[in-house]
CSV table of C-alpha atoms in Angstrom, one decimal:
chain,number,residue,atom,x,y,z
E,1,MET,CA,198.0,131.0,112.4
E,2,ALA,CA,199.4,130.1,108.9
E,3,HIS,CA,199.9,126.4,108.3
E,4,HIS,CA,203.5,125.6,107.7
E,5,HIS,CA,204.4,123.1,104.9
E,6,HIS,CA,207.8,121.5,104.9
E,7,HIS,CA,209.3,120.1,101.7
E,8,HIS,CA,211.0,117.0,102.9
E,9,GLY,CA,208.2,114.4,102.6
E,10,HIS,CA,207.6,111.9,105.3
E,11,ALA,CA,208.4,108.4,106.2
E,12,HIS,CA,205.9,105.8,107.3
E,13,LYS,CA,205.9,102.1,108.1
E,14,CYS,CA,204.7,99.7,105.5
E,15,SER,CA,203.5,96.1,105.5
E,16,ASP,CA,205.0,93.3,103.5
E,17,ASP,CA,202.0,92.4,101.3
E,18,VAL,CA,201.7,95.9,100.0
E,19,GLY,CA,205.4,96.1,99.3
E,20,GLU,CA,205.5,93.5,96.6
E,21,LEU,CA,202.3,94.7,94.9
E,22,TYR,CA,203.6,98.1,93.7
E,23,SER,CA,207.3,97.4,93.3
E,24,LEU,CA,208.9,99.0,90.3
E,25,PHE,CA,211.7,96.4,90.5
E,26,ASN,CA,210.7,94.7,87.3
E,27,HIS,CA,210.7,98.1,85.5
E,28,ILE,CA,214.3,98.9,86.3
E,29,ASP,CA,216.8,98.5,83.5
E,30,THR,CA,219.4,97.1,85.9
E,31,ASP,CA,222.1,96.5,83.3
E,32,LYS,CA,222.1,100.2,82.5
E,33,VAL,CA,222.1,101.4,86.1
E,34,SER,CA,225.2,103.6,86.6
E,35,CYS,CA,226.9,104.9,89.8
E,36,LEU,CA,229.5,107.6,90.2
E,37,ASN,CA,232.0,107.2,93.0
E,38,GLU,CA,231.3,103.5,93.7
E,39,ARG,CA,234.2,101.6,95.2
E,40,VAL,CA,233.5,98.4,93.2
E,41,SER,CA,232.4,98.9,89.6
E,42,GLY,CA,229.0,97.5,88.9
E,43,SER,CA,228.0,97.1,92.6
E,44,ALA,CA,225.2,99.6,92.4
E,45,ASN,CA,223.3,97.3,90.0
E,46,LYS,CA,223.0,94.7,92.7
E,47,ILE,CA,221.2,96.9,95.3
E,48,PHE,CA,218.0,96.7,93.3
E,49,LYS,CA,216.4,93.5,94.5
E,50,PRO,CA,212.9,92.0,94.9
E,51,TRP,CA,211.0,93.3,97.9
E,52,ASP,CA,211.4,90.1,99.9
E,53,LYS,CA,215.2,90.2,99.5
E,54,ARG,CA,215.5,93.8,100.7
E,55,LEU,CA,217.2,92.8,104.0
E,56,ASP,CA,219.8,90.6,102.2
E,57,ARG,CA,223.2,92.2,103.1
E,58,THR,CA,225.3,90.3,100.6
E,59,ASP,CA,225.4,93.0,97.9
E,60,TYR,CA,225.8,96.7,98.5
E,61,VAL,CA,227.4,99.8,97.0
E,62,GLU,CA,230.0,101.7,98.9
E,63,SER,CA,231.3,105.2,98.1
E,64,ASP,CA,235.0,105.4,97.2
E,65,ALA,CA,236.8,108.8,97.1
E,66,ASP,CA,234.5,110.5,99.6
E,67,GLU,CA,231.0,110.0,101.1
E,68,GLU,CA,229.0,111.0,98.0
E,69,LEU,CA,227.1,108.7,95.6
E,70,ILE,CA,225.2,109.5,92.5
E,71,ILE,CA,223.1,106.5,91.2
E,72,HIS,CA,221.3,106.9,87.9
E,73,ILE,CA,218.4,104.4,87.4
E,74,PRO,CA,216.8,104.0,83.9
E,75,PHE,CA,213.4,102.3,83.6
E,76,THR,CA,212.4,99.9,80.8
E,77,GLY,CA,209.4,102.1,80.1
E,78,VAL,CA,207.6,105.1,81.5
E,79,VAL,CA,206.6,104.8,85.2
E,80,LYS,CA,205.3,107.0,88.0
E,81,LEU,CA,206.8,107.0,91.5
E,82,LYS,CA,204.8,107.1,94.7
E,83,ASN,CA,207.3,106.2,97.3
E,84,PHE,CA,210.8,104.7,97.8
E,85,MET,CA,212.9,103.0,100.4
E,86,VAL,CA,216.6,103.2,101.1
E,87,ILE,CA,218.4,100.7,103.4
E,88,GLY,CA,221.9,101.9,104.1
E,89,GLY,CA,225.0,100.6,105.9
E,90,PRO,CA,225.4,100.1,109.7
E,91,GLN,CA,227.3,102.3,112.2
E,92,GLY,CA,226.5,105.6,110.6
E,93,ALA,CA,227.3,104.6,107.0
E,94,SER,CA,223.6,105.0,105.9
E,95,PRO,CA,222.9,108.0,103.7
E,96,SER,CA,221.6,111.0,105.7
E,97,LYS,CA,219.8,112.7,102.8
E,98,VAL,CA,218.8,112.0,99.2
E,99,ARG,CA,218.2,114.5,96.4
E,100,LEU,CA,216.0,113.1,93.6
E,101,PHE,CA,216.3,114.1,89.9
E,102,ILE,CA,214.1,112.8,87.1
E,103,ASN,CA,214.7,112.2,83.4
E,104,ARG,CA,218.2,113.5,83.3
E,105,GLU,CA,221.2,111.5,82.2
E,106,ASP,CA,223.8,114.3,82.6
E,107,ILE,CA,224.1,114.5,86.4
E,108,ASP,CA,227.6,114.2,87.8
E,109,PHE,CA,229.7,115.8,90.5
E,110,GLN,CA,230.4,118.8,88.3
E,111,ASN,CA,226.8,119.9,88.2
E,112,VAL,CA,224.8,118.1,90.9
E,113,ASN,CA,225.1,120.8,93.6
E,114,ASP,CA,224.1,123.5,91.1
E,115,LEU,CA,220.9,121.7,90.1
E,116,LYS,CA,217.7,121.9,92.1
E,117,PRO,CA,216.3,118.4,92.9
E,118,VAL,CA,212.7,117.6,92.1
E,119,GLN,CA,212.5,116.7,95.8
E,120,GLU,CA,214.8,115.9,98.7
E,121,PHE,CA,214.5,113.9,101.8
E,122,GLU,CA,216.3,113.7,105.1
E,123,LEU,CA,216.8,109.9,105.6
E,124,ALA,CA,216.8,107.8,108.8
E,125,GLU,CA,218.6,104.6,109.4
E,126,ASN,CA,216.4,101.8,108.2
E,127,PRO,CA,217.9,98.5,109.3
E,128,HIS,CA,214.6,96.5,109.2
E,129,GLY,CA,213.4,97.8,105.8
E,130,ASP,CA,210.2,99.3,107.1
E,131,LEU,CA,210.6,103.0,106.5
E,132,GLU,CA,209.3,104.4,103.2
E,133,TYR,CA,209.4,108.0,101.9
E,134,THR,CA,206.4,109.3,100.0
E,135,VAL,CA,207.1,111.7,97.1
E,136,ASN,CA,205.0,114.5,95.7
E,137,VAL,CA,203.4,112.2,93.2
E,138,ALA,CA,202.4,115.0,90.8
E,139,LYS,CA,206.1,115.7,90.2
E,140,PHE,CA,207.0,112.1,89.6
E,141,GLN,CA,204.9,111.2,86.6
E,142,ASN,CA,206.3,110.0,83.2
E,143,LEU,CA,209.6,108.9,84.5
E,144,SER,CA,212.0,107.3,82.1
E,145,SER,CA,214.8,107.5,84.7
E,146,ILE,CA,215.5,108.7,88.2
E,147,THR,CA,218.8,109.8,89.8
E,148,PHE,CA,219.5,109.5,93.5
E,149,HIS,CA,222.2,111.8,94.9
E,150,PHE,CA,223.4,110.9,98.4
E,151,PRO,CA,225.5,113.8,99.6
E,152,GLY,CA,226.5,112.4,103.0
E,153,ASN,CA,225.9,109.9,105.7
E,154,LEU,CA,224.5,109.8,109.2
E,155,GLY,CA,227.9,109.2,110.9
E,156,GLY,CA,229.9,111.9,109.1
E,157,LEU,CA,232.1,109.0,107.8
E,158,ASP,CA,234.4,109.0,104.8
E,159,SER,CA,232.3,106.4,103.0
E,160,THR,CA,228.5,105.8,102.5
E,161,SER,CA,226.9,102.3,102.0
E,162,VAL,CA,223.6,101.5,100.4
E,163,TYR,CA,222.3,97.9,100.5
E,164,TYR,CA,218.9,98.4,98.9
E,165,ILE,CA,216.8,101.0,97.0
E,166,GLY,CA,213.2,100.1,96.4
E,167,MET,CA,210.6,102.1,94.6
E,168,LYS,CA,206.8,101.8,94.2
E,169,GLY,CA,204.6,103.4,91.6
């Protein structure tokens, strides 16, 4: 019987002490983070927080015209990505999927659906901030930037909310 490989990565639970150790938070150029379709301009910059603040619900980004969000995240240097975490909004407002692109600054709603992501993941609600998604590390070396495309949410709502994106390298 042939072994079947799926391309959606997997989630696993993580422990707190490991979380802080490999965080790329200090490598994100937060002033240059940009978001397309955010309801409040500049709100996406605030979803990048230290690991121990990931459950803080004060700041979040919410989509505006429809449920899609594109968040472009430049790094201050070259990094590699091993895994990431997304904490979304309550009552179905969490993203249902993410499509990841690397080292591209030209992604917008005109071209995003025509481009093949480096990797994509089905996302689960993550209210406790303990689900991580492991990327295919070989494809996520030498990153100067990463773009997260959230095409929809778990509840099929008009708007998607993200409270936290964390990355480890």
